[in-house]
């Protein structure tokens, strides 16, 4: 069993902990948190050993009646791999700590690519993480783009990608985020950071991305154009995409016209926290105009990187190949 | 003086009436309305003769204490040109009425292109309306696209246009519109109607458009890609765009990061109703990658077609050419 420590138990960390716990070849060594809020209570209720991430706040946990297992360094020492799910920028600060314990670490996409030896997407470059001690799972949007572009590239070749990412202003739990009733070019300058970030996965890909921010919290929405090297029928492309395990191709007759019904669908399927781990791609939107491919896909910012973190653990500490790891992860989660 | 009747006194009609009244060579023959709401009261306060658009509701006006001048047919007979600013689809129903009075008519972009002899954008095809009896001013989004594409086409040639239109869900006054907290591909199928609508202005242009709808009311936002036939510097393109009278190139130092501050800016400039008649294009967003041009522009759905309607009146009933008409309209409005 691979012992996985999870440092940071917020939006991503708590989901990764549950996903790791569901794997047949992994166990949660423990989770670390900075402060004793409702998530800390729930971590204990789930049976996870809870470590304190910040020394001078450690006392707050017993004061709040929450049992702790020790400082985060004990967790790092006791883990085969640590998943760092701390806020953007904190992962880079933690790097030396993981190195000191000689514990391989996985970082999130909010960190700069330079934090790690390799940026990771299971579908695109699983093998690259095999010998790495520091691996960065790319962000939710970059993950969504990589999953879509990998099969298009393999099947048809890609001349150029142009994508507009219409991003949710904040997550449902982030009560201090905006905008309200506005549409922001974000950033105003072009390209947004997403294109260069995709290049950490596909170094030679020609891609331009534009970002916006809107008053919504549920999911991001991508408007995608890919100029292919060949001109397949839209039906062929749709079949290729439908064959990808982490692309949920939405059938026309589902009656899902936006991210609200999508989340409702996830809840009705019994998905934990209503999570959508896959790219949600509208089948009806798959269009070819000459060599130009178009589609719309929605990306659940809180959860699409979760199976990627699990695969990254296996890439570092297991002996499965990409196909085996993805299949195991999917099977355990119910993808 | 060109006598202009305005049938429909809602979002567009009331603005066109004010814009016509401001022109040195035009007068408002009257405005027609279906029901006596707050806009009817304001029309009378502005001194416009108010005609009743629907016969069996004509009694409602005197009952509400609002003086009327007669049925809409009297207004049509008394006008040199009628601007039809009725809701989408009603313009087509009114067509035979205008023809019966032999009064040339201008329709809005919500009507099918087949309602008119010609679809119109002042910058792109002013002359086409000279001999037409039925002219359709294209929609707010198509107007915004046409104003941008006309100079790019003239200066650099256009190989292909790909645009994502992130549209406001409804106007500020439309309390029954959505979405709330959602991002909709709208339509899910590609292209949206905007591409073909641009082709009513530029018949041979290769353009693909994708539409979305978001929970905002102030303006639309366009994410634009144009593959040019040449590869000018971004600074050159920016200069060309800055030279267009109906493109407001937003300087980097204005500190305007979205549609909210844009509307605030319009109000501070003393614009009537906070209107933004021009394309609002972020200068910082003007980017060239090889022959690929990119930019963000915001379009005020309630007002950008207003100067176009005024120019359409002059194209039909006046003897100015495009440059003279646009200059006169702009000067009268303060563009």
PDB file of N, CA and C in Angstrom, chain B residues 103-159:
ATOM      1  N   UNK B 103     -44.059  54.059 -47.502  1.00  0.00           N
ATOM      2  CA  UNK B 103     -43.071  54.712 -46.625  1.00  0.00           C
ATOM      3  C   UNK B 103     -41.881  53.768 -46.425  1.00  0.00           C
ATOM      4  N   UNK B 104     -40.694  54.200 -46.788  1.00  0.00           N
ATOM      5  CA  UNK B 104     -39.520  53.341 -46.557  1.00  0.00           C
ATOM      6  C   UNK B 104     -39.379  53.016 -45.073  1.00  0.00           C
ATOM      7  N   UNK B 105     -38.911  51.818 -44.774  1.00  0.00           N
ATOM      8  CA  UNK B 105     -38.830  51.389 -43.370  1.00  0.00           C
ATOM      9  C   UNK B 105     -37.464  50.804 -43.042  1.00  0.00           C
ATOM     10  N   UNK B 106     -37.088  51.022 -41.778  1.00  0.00           N
ATOM     11  CA  UNK B 106     -35.841  50.469 -41.230  1.00  0.00           C
ATOM     12  C   UNK B 106     -36.218  49.483 -40.131  1.00  0.00           C
ATOM     13  N   UNK B 107     -35.693  48.277 -40.215  1.00  0.00           N
ATOM     14  CA  UNK B 107     -35.991  47.232 -39.235  1.00  0.00           C
ATOM     15  C   UNK B 107     -34.759  46.987 -38.377  1.00  0.00           C
ATOM     16  N   UNK B 108     -34.995  46.272 -37.246  1.00  0.00           N
ATOM     17  CA  UNK B 108     -33.886  45.969 -36.341  1.00  0.00           C
ATOM     18  C   UNK B 108     -33.359  44.553 -36.600  1.00  0.00           C
ATOM     19  N   UNK B 109     -32.198  44.264 -36.000  1.00  0.00           N
ATOM     20  CA  UNK B 109     -31.491  43.017 -36.255  1.00  0.00           C
ATOM     21  C   UNK B 109     -32.174  41.771 -35.730  1.00  0.00           C
ATOM     22  N   UNK B 110     -33.184  41.938 -34.883  1.00  0.00           N
ATOM     23  CA  UNK B 110     -33.940  40.779 -34.412  1.00  0.00           C
ATOM     24  C   UNK B 110     -34.799  40.166 -35.503  1.00  0.00           C
ATOM     25  N   UNK B 111     -35.088  40.945 -36.554  1.00  0.00           N
ATOM     26  CA  UNK B 111     -35.852  40.414 -37.692  1.00  0.00           C
ATOM     27  C   UNK B 111     -34.947  39.542 -38.548  1.00  0.00           C
ATOM     28  N   UNK B 112     -35.571  38.607 -39.238  1.00  0.00           N
ATOM     29  CA  UNK B 112     -34.836  37.811 -40.216  1.00  0.00           C
ATOM     30  C   UNK B 112     -34.339  38.735 -41.333  1.00  0.00           C
ATOM     31  N   UNK B 113     -33.187  38.406 -41.889  1.00  0.00           N
ATOM     32  CA  UNK B 113     -32.617  39.264 -42.938  1.00  0.00           C
ATOM     33  C   UNK B 113     -33.571  39.416 -44.124  1.00  0.00           C
ATOM     34  N   UNK B 114     -34.428  38.417 -44.328  1.00  0.00           N
ATOM     35  CA  UNK B 114     -35.319  38.430 -45.494  1.00  0.00           C
ATOM     36  C   UNK B 114     -36.391  39.509 -45.403  1.00  0.00           C
ATOM     37  N   UNK B 115     -36.552  40.142 -44.237  1.00  0.00           N
ATOM     38  CA  UNK B 115     -37.555  41.204 -44.108  1.00  0.00           C
ATOM     39  C   UNK B 115     -37.205  42.403 -45.000  1.00  0.00           C
ATOM     40  N   UNK B 116     -35.914  42.543 -45.309  1.00  0.00           N
ATOM     41  CA  UNK B 116     -35.448  43.778 -45.952  1.00  0.00           C
ATOM     42  C   UNK B 116     -34.756  43.493 -47.281  1.00  0.00           C
ATOM     43  N   UNK B 117     -34.594  44.558 -48.055  1.00  0.00           N
ATOM     44  CA  UNK B 117     -33.836  44.451 -49.300  1.00  0.00           C
ATOM     45  C   UNK B 117     -32.342  44.357 -49.006  1.00  0.00           C
ATOM     46  N   UNK B 118     -31.941  44.962 -47.891  1.00  0.00           N
ATOM     47  CA  UNK B 118     -30.518  45.018 -47.591  1.00  0.00           C
ATOM     48  C   UNK B 118     -30.306  45.069 -46.080  1.00  0.00           C
ATOM     49  N   UNK B 119     -29.272  44.358 -45.596  1.00  0.00           N
ATOM     50  CA  UNK B 119     -28.835  44.492 -44.208  1.00  0.00           C
ATOM     51  C   UNK B 119     -27.747  45.548 -44.176  1.00  0.00           C
ATOM     52  N   UNK B 120     -27.717  46.336 -43.086  1.00  0.00           N
ATOM     53  CA  UNK B 120     -26.991  47.611 -43.101  1.00  0.00           C
ATOM     54  C   UNK B 120     -26.026  47.771 -41.941  1.00  0.00           C
ATOM     55  N   UNK B 121     -24.827  48.236 -42.268  1.00  0.00           N
ATOM     56  CA  UNK B 121     -23.904  48.776 -41.261  1.00  0.00           C
ATOM     57  C   UNK B 121     -23.224  49.985 -41.889  1.00  0.00           C
ATOM     58  N   UNK B 122     -23.290  51.129 -41.217  1.00  0.00           N
ATOM     59  CA  UNK B 122     -22.855  52.392 -41.828  1.00  0.00           C
ATOM     60  C   UNK B 122     -21.398  52.324 -42.295  1.00  0.00           C
ATOM     61  N   UNK B 123     -20.528  51.743 -41.470  1.00  0.00           N
ATOM     62  CA  UNK B 123     -19.104  51.690 -41.797  1.00  0.00           C
ATOM     63  C   UNK B 123     -18.816  50.768 -42.967  1.00  0.00           C
ATOM     64  N   UNK B 124     -19.656  49.722 -43.126  1.00  0.00           N
ATOM     65  CA  UNK B 124     -19.342  48.664 -44.088  1.00  0.00           C
ATOM     66  C   UNK B 124     -20.066  48.819 -45.416  1.00  0.00           C
ATOM     67  N   UNK B 125     -21.343  49.194 -45.404  1.00  0.00           N
ATOM     68  CA  UNK B 125     -22.089  49.163 -46.674  1.00  0.00           C
ATOM     69  C   UNK B 125     -23.193  50.231 -46.756  1.00  0.00           C
ATOM     70  N   UNK B 126     -22.888  51.451 -46.334  1.00  0.00           N
ATOM     71  CA  UNK B 126     -23.838  52.566 -46.332  1.00  0.00           C
ATOM     72  C   UNK B 126     -24.547  52.713 -47.681  1.00  0.00           C
ATOM     73  N   UNK B 127     -23.787  52.660 -48.751  1.00  0.00           N
ATOM     74  CA  UNK B 127     -24.341  52.933 -50.081  1.00  0.00           C
ATOM     75  C   UNK B 127     -25.403  51.920 -50.498  1.00  0.00           C
ATOM     76  N   UNK B 128     -25.318  50.710 -49.948  1.00  0.00           N
ATOM     77  CA  UNK B 128     -26.254  49.652 -50.357  1.00  0.00           C
ATOM     78  C   UNK B 128     -27.703  50.015 -50.031  1.00  0.00           C
ATOM     79  N   UNK B 129     -27.892  50.927 -49.064  1.00  0.00           N
ATOM     80  CA  UNK B 129     -29.254  51.257 -48.651  1.00  0.00           C
ATOM     81  C   UNK B 129     -29.876  52.393 -49.450  1.00  0.00           C
ATOM     82  N   UNK B 130     -29.086  53.010 -50.333  1.00  0.00           N
ATOM     83  CA  UNK B 130     -29.541  54.237 -51.001  1.00  0.00           C
ATOM     84  C   UNK B 130     -30.868  54.051 -51.747  1.00  0.00           C
ATOM     85  N   UNK B 131     -31.002  52.958 -52.439  1.00  0.00           N
ATOM     86  CA  UNK B 131     -32.205  52.773 -53.253  1.00  0.00           C
ATOM     87  C   UNK B 131     -33.177  51.772 -52.645  1.00  0.00           C
ATOM     88  N   UNK B 132     -32.967  51.425 -51.375  1.00  0.00           N
ATOM     89  CA  UNK B 132     -33.798  50.383 -50.762  1.00  0.00           C
ATOM     90  C   UNK B 132     -35.008  50.991 -50.066  1.00  0.00           C
ATOM     91  N   UNK B 133     -36.131  50.284 -50.101  1.00  0.00           N
ATOM     92  CA  UNK B 133     -37.317  50.701 -49.354  1.00  0.00           C
ATOM     93  C   UNK B 133     -37.400  50.020 -47.998  1.00  0.00           C
ATOM     94  N   UNK B 134     -36.698  48.887 -47.882  1.00  0.00           N
ATOM     95  CA  UNK B 134     -36.725  48.151 -46.622  1.00  0.00           C
ATOM     96  C   UNK B 134     -35.281  47.818 -46.243  1.00  0.00           C
ATOM     97  N   UNK B 135     -34.825  48.380 -45.145  1.00  0.00           N
ATOM     98  CA  UNK B 135     -33.431  48.247 -44.721  1.00  0.00           C
ATOM     99  C   UNK B 135     -33.406  47.691 -43.303  1.00  0.00           C
ATOM    100  N   UNK B 136     -32.538  46.715 -43.077  1.00  0.00           N
ATOM    101  CA  UNK B 136     -32.427  46.111 -41.741  1.00  0.00           C
ATOM    102  C   UNK B 136     -31.078  46.479 -41.129  1.00  0.00           C
ATOM    103  N   UNK B 137     -31.105  47.207 -40.020  1.00  0.00           N
ATOM    104  CA  UNK B 137     -29.873  47.478 -39.277  1.00  0.00           C
ATOM    105  C   UNK B 137     -29.535  46.201 -38.517  1.00  0.00           C
ATOM    106  N   UNK B 138     -28.363  45.646 -38.744  1.00  0.00           N
ATOM    107  CA  UNK B 138     -28.029  44.365 -38.108  1.00  0.00           C
ATOM    108  C   UNK B 138     -27.941  44.522 -36.594  1.00  0.00           C
ATOM    109  N   UNK B 139     -27.978  43.394 -35.898  1.00  0.00           N
ATOM    110  CA  UNK B 139     -28.078  43.386 -34.436  1.00  0.00           C
ATOM    111  C   UNK B 139     -26.864  44.027 -33.774  1.00  0.00           C
ATOM    112  N   UNK B 140     -26.955  44.220 -32.484  1.00  0.00           N
ATOM    113  CA  UNK B 140     -25.867  44.850 -31.725  1.00  0.00           C
ATOM    114  C   UNK B 140     -24.554  44.106 -31.912  1.00  0.00           C
ATOM    115  N   UNK B 141     -24.592  42.764 -31.794  1.00  0.00           N
ATOM    116  CA  UNK B 141     -23.346  42.004 -31.911  1.00  0.00           C
ATOM    117  C   UNK B 141     -22.804  42.034 -33.335  1.00  0.00           C
ATOM    118  N   UNK B 142     -23.704  41.914 -34.314  1.00  0.00           N
ATOM    119  CA  UNK B 142     -23.260  41.941 -35.707  1.00  0.00           C
ATOM    120  C   UNK B 142     -22.731  43.322 -36.058  1.00  0.00           C
ATOM    121  N   UNK B 143     -23.355  44.363 -35.521  1.00  0.00           N
ATOM    122  CA  UNK B 143     -22.846  45.723 -35.723  1.00  0.00           C
ATOM    123  C   UNK B 143     -21.435  45.842 -35.157  1.00  0.00           C
ATOM    124  N   UNK B 144     -21.235  45.341 -33.952  1.00  0.00           N
ATOM    125  CA  UNK B 144     -19.919  45.408 -33.319  1.00  0.00           C
ATOM    126  C   UNK B 144     -18.862  44.659 -34.113  1.00  0.00           C
ATOM    127  N   UNK B 145     -19.236  43.480 -34.617  1.00  0.00           N
ATOM    128  CA  UNK B 145     -18.292  42.705 -35.427  1.00  0.00           C
ATOM    129  C   UNK B 145     -17.994  43.427 -36.737  1.00  0.00           C
ATOM    130  N   UNK B 146     -19.032  43.972 -37.388  1.00  0.00           N
ATOM    131  CA  UNK B 146     -18.840  44.614 -38.699  1.00  0.00           C
ATOM    132  C   UNK B 146     -17.934  45.836 -38.591  1.00  0.00           C
ATOM    133  N   UNK B 147     -18.129  46.629 -37.531  1.00  0.00           N
ATOM    134  CA  UNK B 147     -17.282  47.812 -37.351  1.00  0.00           C
ATOM    135  C   UNK B 147     -15.812  47.447 -37.188  1.00  0.00           C
ATOM    136  N   UNK B 148     -15.564  46.311 -36.545  1.00  0.00           N
ATOM    137  CA  UNK B 148     -14.191  45.881 -36.316  1.00  0.00           C
ATOM    138  C   UNK B 148     -13.599  45.261 -37.577  1.00  0.00           C
ATOM    139  N   UNK B 149     -14.407  44.467 -38.266  1.00  0.00           N
ATOM    140  CA  UNK B 149     -13.886  43.707 -39.405  1.00  0.00           C
ATOM    141  C   UNK B 149     -13.676  44.580 -40.638  1.00  0.00           C
ATOM    142  N   UNK B 150     -14.510  45.614 -40.809  1.00  0.00           N
ATOM    143  CA  UNK B 150     -14.400  46.449 -42.019  1.00  0.00           C
ATOM    144  C   UNK B 150     -12.993  47.037 -42.166  1.00  0.00           C
ATOM    145  N   UNK B 151     -12.455  47.719 -41.152  1.00  0.00           N
ATOM    146  CA  UNK B 151     -11.102  48.275 -41.328  1.00  0.00           C
ATOM    147  C   UNK B 151     -10.013  47.207 -41.407  1.00  0.00           C
ATOM    148  N   UNK B 152     -10.157  46.108 -40.664  1.00  0.00           N
ATOM    149  CA  UNK B 152      -9.139  45.049 -40.736  1.00  0.00           C
ATOM    150  C   UNK B 152      -9.088  44.473 -42.149  1.00  0.00           C
ATOM    151  N   UNK B 153     -10.264  44.322 -42.739  1.00  0.00           N
ATOM    152  CA  UNK B 153     -10.374  43.764 -44.090  1.00  0.00           C
ATOM    153  C   UNK B 153      -9.744  44.702 -45.115  1.00  0.00           C
ATOM    154  N   UNK B 154     -10.052  45.988 -44.963  1.00  0.00           N
ATOM    155  CA  UNK B 154      -9.507  46.957 -45.914  1.00  0.00           C
ATOM    156  C   UNK B 154      -7.988  47.049 -45.807  1.00  0.00           C
ATOM    157  N   UNK B 155      -7.480  47.056 -44.592  1.00  0.00           N
ATOM    158  CA  UNK B 155      -6.049  47.286 -44.383  1.00  0.00           C
ATOM    159  C   UNK B 155      -5.198  46.050 -44.610  1.00  0.00           C
ATOM    160  N   UNK B 156      -5.688  44.893 -44.164  1.00  0.00           N
ATOM    161  CA  UNK B 156      -4.807  43.717 -44.123  1.00  0.00           C
ATOM    162  C   UNK B 156      -5.363  42.503 -44.860  1.00  0.00           C
ATOM    163  N   UNK B 157      -6.613  42.525 -45.241  1.00  0.00           N
ATOM    164  CA  UNK B 157      -7.248  41.339 -45.801  1.00  0.00           C
ATOM    165  C   UNK B 157      -7.548  40.340 -44.688  1.00  0.00           C
ATOM    166  N   UNK B 158      -8.660  39.621 -44.807  1.00  0.00           N
ATOM    167  CA  UNK B 158      -9.034  38.651 -43.775  1.00  0.00           C
ATOM    168  C   UNK B 158      -9.111  37.257 -44.383  1.00  0.00           C
ATOM    169  N   UNK B 159      -8.376  36.320 -43.760  1.00  0.00           N
ATOM    170  CA  UNK B 159      -8.459  34.925 -44.193  1.00  0.00           C
ATOM    171  C   UNK B 159      -9.614  34.227 -43.480  1.00  0.00           C
TER     172      UNK B 159
END
